[in-house]
Coordinates of N, CA and C in Angstrom, one line a residue:
X1158 N 1.2 -55.4 56.4 CA 1.3 -54.0 56.4 C 2.8 -53.6 56.3
X1159 N 3.0 -52.6 55.4 CA 4.4 -52.1 55.3 C 4.8 -51.2 56.4
X1160 N 6.0 -51.4 56.9 CA 6.5 -50.5 58.0 C 6.9 -49.2 57.4
X1161 N 6.7 -48.2 58.2 CA 7.1 -46.9 57.9 C 8.7 -46.8 58.0
X1162 N 9.3 -46.0 57.2 CA 10.7 -45.8 57.3 C 11.1 -44.9 58.4
X1163 N 12.3 -44.6 58.6 CA 12.8 -43.7 59.7 C 12.4 -42.3 59.5
X1164 N 11.6 -41.9 58.6 CA 11.3 -40.5 58.2 C 10.9 -39.7 59.5
X1165 N 10.1 -40.2 60.3 CA 9.6 -39.4 61.5 C 10.7 -39.0 62.4
X1166 N 11.8 -39.8 62.4 CA 12.9 -39.6 63.3 C 13.8 -38.5 62.8
X1167 N 13.7 -38.1 61.5 CA 14.7 -37.2 60.9 C 14.1 -35.8 60.7
X1168 N 12.9 -35.5 61.2 CA 12.4 -34.2 61.1 C 13.2 -33.3 62.1
X1169 N 13.7 -32.2 61.6 CA 14.6 -31.4 62.4 C 14.0 -29.9 62.4
X1170 N 14.1 -29.3 63.5 CA 13.8 -27.9 63.6 C 15.0 -27.1 64.1
X1171 N 15.3 -26.1 63.3 CA 16.5 -25.2 63.6 C 16.1 -23.8 63.4
X1172 N 16.8 -22.9 64.1 CA 16.8 -21.5 63.8 C 17.8 -21.1 62.8
X1173 N 17.4 -20.5 61.7 CA 18.3 -20.2 60.6 C 18.1 -18.7 60.2
X1174 N 19.2 -17.9 60.5 CA 19.1 -16.5 60.2 C 17.9 -15.8 60.8
X1175 N 17.5 -16.2 62.0 CA 16.3 -15.5 62.7 C 15.0 -16.2 62.4
X1176 N 15.0 -17.2 61.5 CA 13.7 -17.9 61.1 C 13.7 -19.3 61.7
X1177 N 12.6 -19.8 62.2 CA 12.5 -21.1 62.7 C 12.1 -22.0 61.5
X1178 N 12.9 -23.0 61.2 CA 12.7 -23.8 60.0 C 12.7 -25.3 60.4
X1179 N 11.6 -26.0 60.0 CA 11.5 -27.4 60.2 C 11.6 -28.1 58.9
X1180 N 12.6 -29.0 58.8 CA 12.8 -29.7 57.5 C 12.2 -31.1 57.6
X1181 N 11.5 -31.4 56.5 CA 10.8 -32.7 56.4 C 11.5 -33.6 55.3
X1182 N 11.9 -34.8 55.7 CA 12.6 -35.6 54.7 C 11.5 -36.1 53.6
X1183 N 11.9 -35.9 52.4 CA 11.0 -36.3 51.3 C 11.7 -37.3 50.4
X1184 N 10.9 -38.2 49.8 CA 11.5 -39.2 48.9 C 11.6 -38.6 47.5
X1185 N 10.9 -37.6 47.2 CA 11.0 -37.0 45.9 C 12.2 -36.1 45.7
X1186 N 12.4 -35.5 44.6 CA 13.6 -34.7 44.3 C 13.4 -33.3 44.6
X1187 N 13.0 -33.0 45.9 CA 12.8 -31.7 46.4 C 13.0 -31.7 47.9
X1188 N 13.3 -30.5 48.5 CA 13.4 -30.3 49.9 C 12.1 -29.5 50.3
X1189 N 11.5 -29.9 51.5 CA 10.3 -29.3 52.0 C 10.6 -28.8 53.4
X1190 N 10.3 -27.5 53.6 CA 10.5 -26.9 55.0 C 9.2 -26.2 55.4
X1191 N 9.0 -26.2 56.6 CA 7.9 -25.3 57.2 C 8.6 -24.3 58.0
X1192 N 8.4 -23.0 57.7 CA 9.1 -21.9 58.4 C 8.2 -21.0 59.2
X1193 N 8.8 -20.3 60.1 CA 8.1 -19.4 61.0 C 9.0 -18.2 61.1
X1194 N 8.5 -17.0 60.7 CA 9.3 -15.8 60.8 C 8.6 -14.8 61.8
X1195 N 9.3 -14.6 62.9 CA 8.7 -13.6 63.9 C 8.6 -12.2 63.3
X1196 N 7.8 -11.4 63.9 CA 7.5 -10.0 63.4 C 8.9 -9.3 63.3
X1197 N 8.9 -8.5 62.3 CA 10.1 -7.5 62.1 C 11.4 -8.2 61.8
X1198 N 11.4 -9.5 61.3 CA 12.6 -10.2 61.1 C 12.9 -10.1 59.6
X1199 N 14.1 -9.7 59.2 CA 14.5 -9.7 57.8 C 14.9 -11.1 57.4
X1200 N 14.9 -11.2 56.0 CA 15.3 -12.5 55.5 C 16.8 -12.6 55.3
X1201 N 17.2 -13.6 54.5 CA 18.6 -13.7 54.2 C 19.1 -12.6 53.3
X1202 N 20.4 -12.4 53.1 CA 20.9 -11.4 52.2 C 20.4 -11.7 50.8
X1203 N 20.2 -10.7 49.9 CA 19.7 -11.0 48.6 C 20.6 -12.0 47.9
X1204 N 20.0 -13.0 47.3 CA 20.8 -14.1 46.7 C 20.0 -14.7 45.6
X1205 N 20.7 -15.6 44.8 CA 20.0 -16.4 43.8 C 20.7 -17.8 43.8
X1206 N 20.0 -18.7 43.2 CA 20.5 -20.1 43.0 C 20.6 -20.3 41.5
X1207 N 21.7 -20.9 41.1 CA 21.8 -21.2 39.7 C 21.0 -22.4 39.3
X1208 N 20.7 -23.4 40.2 CA 20.0 -24.6 39.8 C 18.7 -24.8 40.5
X1209 N 18.5 -24.2 41.6 CA 17.2 -24.4 42.4 C 16.1 -23.5 42.0
X1210 N 14.9 -24.1 41.8 CA 13.6 -23.4 41.8 C 13.2 -23.4 43.2
X1211 N 12.7 -22.3 43.7 CA 12.2 -22.1 45.1 C 10.8 -21.6 45.1
X1212 N 10.0 -22.2 45.9 CA 8.6 -21.8 46.0 C 8.2 -21.6 47.5
X1213 N 7.4 -20.6 47.8 CA 6.9 -20.3 49.1 C 5.4 -20.3 49.0
X1214 N 4.7 -20.9 50.0 CA 3.3 -20.8 50.2 C 3.1 -20.2 51.6
X1215 N 2.5 -19.0 51.7 CA 2.3 -18.3 53.0 C 1.0 -19.0 53.6
X1216 N 1.2 -19.5 54.8 CA 0.1 -20.2 55.5 C -0.6 -19.3 56.4
X1217 N 0.2 -18.4 57.1 CA -0.4 -17.5 58.1 C 0.4 -16.2 58.0
X1218 N -0.3 -15.1 58.1 CA 0.4 -13.8 58.1 C 0.7 -13.3 56.7
X1219 N 1.8 -12.6 56.6 CA 2.2 -12.1 55.3 C 3.7 -11.8 55.3
X1220 N 4.3 -11.8 54.1 CA 5.7 -11.6 53.9 C 6.0 -10.8 52.7
X1221 N 7.0 -9.9 52.8 CA 7.4 -9.1 51.6 C 8.5 -9.9 50.9
X1222 N 8.4 -10.1 49.6 CA 9.4 -10.7 48.8 C 10.0 -9.7 47.8
X1223 N 11.3 -9.7 47.7 CA 12.0 -8.9 46.7 C 12.5 -9.9 45.7
X1224 N 12.1 -9.7 44.4 CA 12.6 -10.6 43.4 C 13.1 -9.7 42.2
X1225 N 14.4 -9.8 41.9 CA 15.0 -9.0 40.8 C 14.6 -7.5 41.0
X1226 N 14.7 -7.0 42.2 CA 14.5 -5.6 42.4 C 13.0 -5.1 42.7
X1227 N 12.1 -6.0 42.4 CA 10.7 -5.7 42.6 C 10.1 -6.3 43.9
X1228 N 9.4 -5.5 44.6 CA 8.8 -6.0 45.9 C 7.4 -6.4 45.8
X1229 N 7.0 -7.5 46.4 CA 5.6 -8.0 46.3 C 5.2 -8.5 47.7
X1230 N 4.0 -8.0 48.2 CA 3.5 -8.5 49.4 C 2.7 -9.8 49.2
X1231 N 3.1 -10.8 49.9 CA 2.4 -12.1 49.7 C 1.7 -12.5 51.0
X1232 N 0.4 -12.7 50.9 CA -0.5 -12.9 52.1 C -0.8 -14.4 52.2
X1233 N -1.4 -14.7 53.4 CA -1.8 -16.1 53.7 C -2.7 -16.6 52.5
X1234 N -2.4 -17.8 52.1 CA -3.1 -18.4 51.0 C -2.5 -18.2 49.6
X1235 N -1.5 -17.3 49.6 CA -0.9 -16.9 48.3 C 0.5 -17.6 48.3
X1236 N 1.0 -17.7 47.0 CA 2.3 -18.3 46.9 C 3.2 -17.5 45.9
X1237 N 4.5 -17.8 46.0 CA 5.4 -17.1 45.1 C 6.4 -18.2 44.6
X1238 N 6.7 -18.1 43.3 CA 7.6 -19.1 42.6 C 8.8 -18.3 42.2
X1239 N 10.0 -18.8 42.6 CA 11.3 -18.1 42.3 C 12.1 -19.0 41.4
X1240 N 12.2 -18.7 40.1 CA 13.0 -19.6 39.2 C 14.5 -19.4 39.5
X1241 N 15.3 -20.4 39.0 CA 16.8 -20.2 39.1 C 17.2 -18.9 38.6
X1242 N 18.3 -18.4 39.1 CA 19.0 -17.1 38.7 C 18.1 -15.9 39.0
X1243 N 17.2 -16.0 39.9 CA 16.3 -14.8 40.3 C 16.8 -14.3 41.6
X1244 N 17.3 -13.1 41.6 CA 17.8 -12.5 42.9 C 16.6 -12.3 43.8
X1245 N 16.7 -12.7 45.0 CA 15.6 -12.6 45.9 C 16.0 -12.6 47.4
X1246 N 15.0 -12.1 48.2 CA 15.1 -12.2 49.6 C 13.6 -11.9 50.1
X1247 N 13.4 -12.0 51.4 CA 12.1 -11.8 52.0 C 12.2 -11.2 53.4
X1248 N 11.2 -10.6 53.9 CA 11.2 -10.0 55.2 C 9.8 -10.0 55.7
X1249 N 9.7 -10.1 57.1 CA 8.4 -9.9 57.7 C 8.4 -8.6 58.4
X1250 N 7.8 -7.6 57.7 CA 7.8 -6.2 58.2 C 6.6 -5.9 59.1
X1251 N 5.9 -7.0 59.4 CA 4.6 -6.8 60.1 C 4.7 -7.2 61.6
X1252 N 3.6 -7.0 62.3 CA 3.6 -7.2 63.7 C 3.1 -8.6 64.1
X1253 N 2.9 -9.5 63.2 CA 2.5 -10.9 63.5 C 3.4 -11.8 62.8
X1254 N 3.6 -13.0 63.5 CA 4.4 -14.1 62.9 C 3.9 -14.5 61.6
X1255 N 4.8 -14.8 60.7 CA 4.4 -15.4 59.4 C 4.8 -16.8 59.3
X1256 N 3.9 -17.7 58.9 CA 4.2 -19.1 58.8 C 4.2 -19.5 57.3
X1257 N 5.1 -20.3 56.8 CA 5.2 -20.5 55.4 C 5.8 -21.9 55.1
X1258 N 5.4 -22.4 53.9 CA 6.0 -23.7 53.4 C 7.0 -23.3 52.3
X1259 N 8.1 -23.9 52.3 CA 9.2 -23.6 51.4 C 9.6 -24.9 50.7
X1260 N 9.7 -24.9 49.4 CA 10.2 -26.0 48.6 C 11.4 -25.6 47.7
X1261 N 12.4 -26.4 47.7 CA 13.6 -26.2 46.8 C 13.6 -27.4 45.9
X1262 N 13.7 -27.2 44.6 CA 13.8 -28.3 43.7 C 14.9 -28.0 42.7
X1263 N 15.8 -29.0 42.4 CA 15.9 -30.3 43.0 C 16.3 -30.4 44.4
X1264 N 16.3 -31.5 45.0 CA 16.7 -31.8 46.4 C 18.2 -31.4 46.6
X1265 N 18.5 -30.8 47.7 CA 19.9 -30.5 48.0 C 20.1 -29.3 48.9
X1266 N 19.3 -28.3 48.8 CA 19.5 -27.1 49.5 C 19.2 -27.3 51.0
X1267 N 18.5 -28.3 51.4 CA 18.2 -28.6 52.8 C 19.5 -28.7 53.6
X1268 N 20.5 -29.1 52.9 CA 21.8 -29.2 53.6 C 22.3 -27.9 54.2
X1269 N 22.0 -26.8 53.5 CA 22.3 -25.5 54.0 C 21.7 -25.2 55.4
X1270 N 20.4 -25.6 55.5 CA 19.7 -25.4 56.8 C 20.2 -26.3 57.9
X1271 N 20.6 -27.5 57.5 CA 21.1 -28.4 58.6 C 22.5 -28.0 59.0
X1272 N 23.3 -27.4 58.1 CA 24.7 -27.0 58.5 C 24.7 -25.7 59.2
X1273 N 23.9 -24.8 58.8 CA 23.9 -23.4 59.3 C 23.0 -23.2 60.5
X1274 N 21.9 -24.0 60.6 CA 20.9 -23.8 61.7 C 21.4 -24.1 63.1
X1275 N 20.7 -23.5 64.0 CA 21.0 -23.7 65.5 C 19.8 -24.5 66.0
X1276 N 20.1 -25.7 66.6 CA 19.0 -26.5 67.1 C 18.0 -25.7 67.9
X1277 N 16.7 -25.9 67.6 CA 15.7 -25.1 68.3 C 15.7 -25.3 69.8
X1278 N 16.1 -26.4 70.3 CA 16.1 -26.6 71.8 C 17.2 -25.8 72.5
X1279 N 18.2 -25.4 71.8 CA 19.3 -24.6 72.4 C 18.8 -23.3 73.0
X1280 N 19.3 -22.9 74.1 CA 18.9 -21.6 74.7 C 19.4 -20.5 73.8
X1281 N 18.5 -19.5 73.7 CA 18.8 -18.3 72.8 C 19.1 -18.7 71.4
X1282 N 18.5 -19.8 70.9 CA 18.8 -20.3 69.5 C 18.5 -19.2 68.4
X1283 N 17.4 -18.5 68.6 CA 17.2 -17.4 67.6 C 18.3 -16.4 67.5
X1284 N 18.7 -15.9 68.7 CA 19.8 -14.9 68.8 C 21.1 -15.5 68.2
X1285 N 21.4 -16.7 68.5 CA 22.6 -17.3 68.0 C 22.6 -17.4 66.5
X1286 N 21.4 -17.6 65.9 CA 21.3 -17.8 64.5 C 21.5 -16.6 63.7
X1287 N 21.6 -15.4 64.3 CA 21.9 -14.2 63.6 C 23.2 -13.5 64.2
X1288 N 24.0 -14.3 64.9 CA 25.3 -13.8 65.4 C 26.2 -13.5 64.3
X1289 N 27.0 -12.4 64.4 CA 27.9 -12.0 63.3 C 28.8 -13.1 62.8
X1290 N 29.3 -14.0 63.7 CA 30.2 -15.1 63.3 C 29.4 -16.1 62.4
X1291 N 28.1 -16.3 62.7 CA 27.3 -17.2 61.9 C 27.0 -16.6 60.5
X1292 N 26.8 -15.3 60.5 CA 26.5 -14.6 59.2 C 27.8 -14.7 58.3
X1293 N 29.0 -14.6 58.9 CA 30.2 -14.8 58.2 C 30.3 -16.2 57.6
X1294 N 29.9 -17.2 58.5 CA 29.9 -18.6 58.0 C 28.9 -18.8 56.8
X1295 N 27.8 -18.1 56.9 CA 26.8 -18.2 55.8 C 27.4 -17.7 54.5
X1296 N 28.1 -16.5 54.6 CA 28.7 -15.9 53.4 C 29.8 -16.8 52.9
X1297 N 30.6 -17.3 53.8 CA 31.8 -18.1 53.4 C 31.3 -19.4 52.7
X1298 N 30.2 -20.0 53.2 CA 29.8 -21.3 52.7 C 28.7 -21.3 51.7
X1299 N 28.2 -20.1 51.3 CA 27.1 -20.0 50.4 C 27.3 -20.7 49.1
X1300 N 28.5 -20.6 48.5 CA 28.8 -21.2 47.3 C 28.7 -22.7 47.3
X1301 N 28.9 -23.3 48.5 CA 28.8 -24.8 48.6 C 27.4 -25.2 48.5
X1302 N 26.4 -24.3 48.6 CA 25.0 -24.6 48.6 C 24.3 -24.0 47.4
X1303 N 25.0 -23.6 46.3 CA 24.4 -23.0 45.2 C 23.6 -21.8 45.6
X1304 N 24.2 -21.0 46.4 CA 23.6 -19.7 46.9 C 24.6 -18.6 46.6
X1305 N 24.3 -17.8 45.7 CA 25.1 -16.7 45.3 C 24.6 -15.4 45.9
X1306 N 25.4 -14.9 46.9 CA 24.9 -13.7 47.7 C 25.4 -12.5 46.9
X1307 N 24.4 -11.5 46.8 CA 24.7 -10.2 46.2 C 24.9 -9.2 47.3
X1308 N 26.1 -9.0 47.8 CA 26.3 -8.0 48.8 C 26.2 -6.6 48.2
X1309 N 25.5 -5.8 49.0 CA 25.3 -4.4 48.5 C 26.6 -3.6 48.5
X1310 N 26.9 -2.9 47.5 CA 28.1 -2.1 47.4 C 27.9 -0.8 48.0
X1311 N 28.9 -0.3 48.8 CA 28.7 1.0 49.5 C 29.6 2.0 48.9

């Protein structure tokens, strides 16, 4: 019988910009995350990826997605596919937690979550994940992760 690799030891759960994200190591050329967005929590700033295709499958609840200026409500059992160079964000405007599966392909964007996220076991991890200094870190390091943030002009 073949022994399992160290995969089980490398599953990590972190709070990232107000969302609880568990990353699963995959042997394929993609990153796989299971996410949980509490009620009334906005998503990341509108952004796009030059290289990554991103997909979401809503497992429980619902999430509003904005893609290239159009808003779409995605409910449990539905998915959304976000091609490269598509400006997007998402938010849970509802009163129930939304659970979702997220895939980035090719592999690589998972590094963003591991570098920016706050360990789930830390006290006040969710609050720390949206602290102003962390938001500035996200903005400053976004380019390192093929994340182009579109800051709104005032």
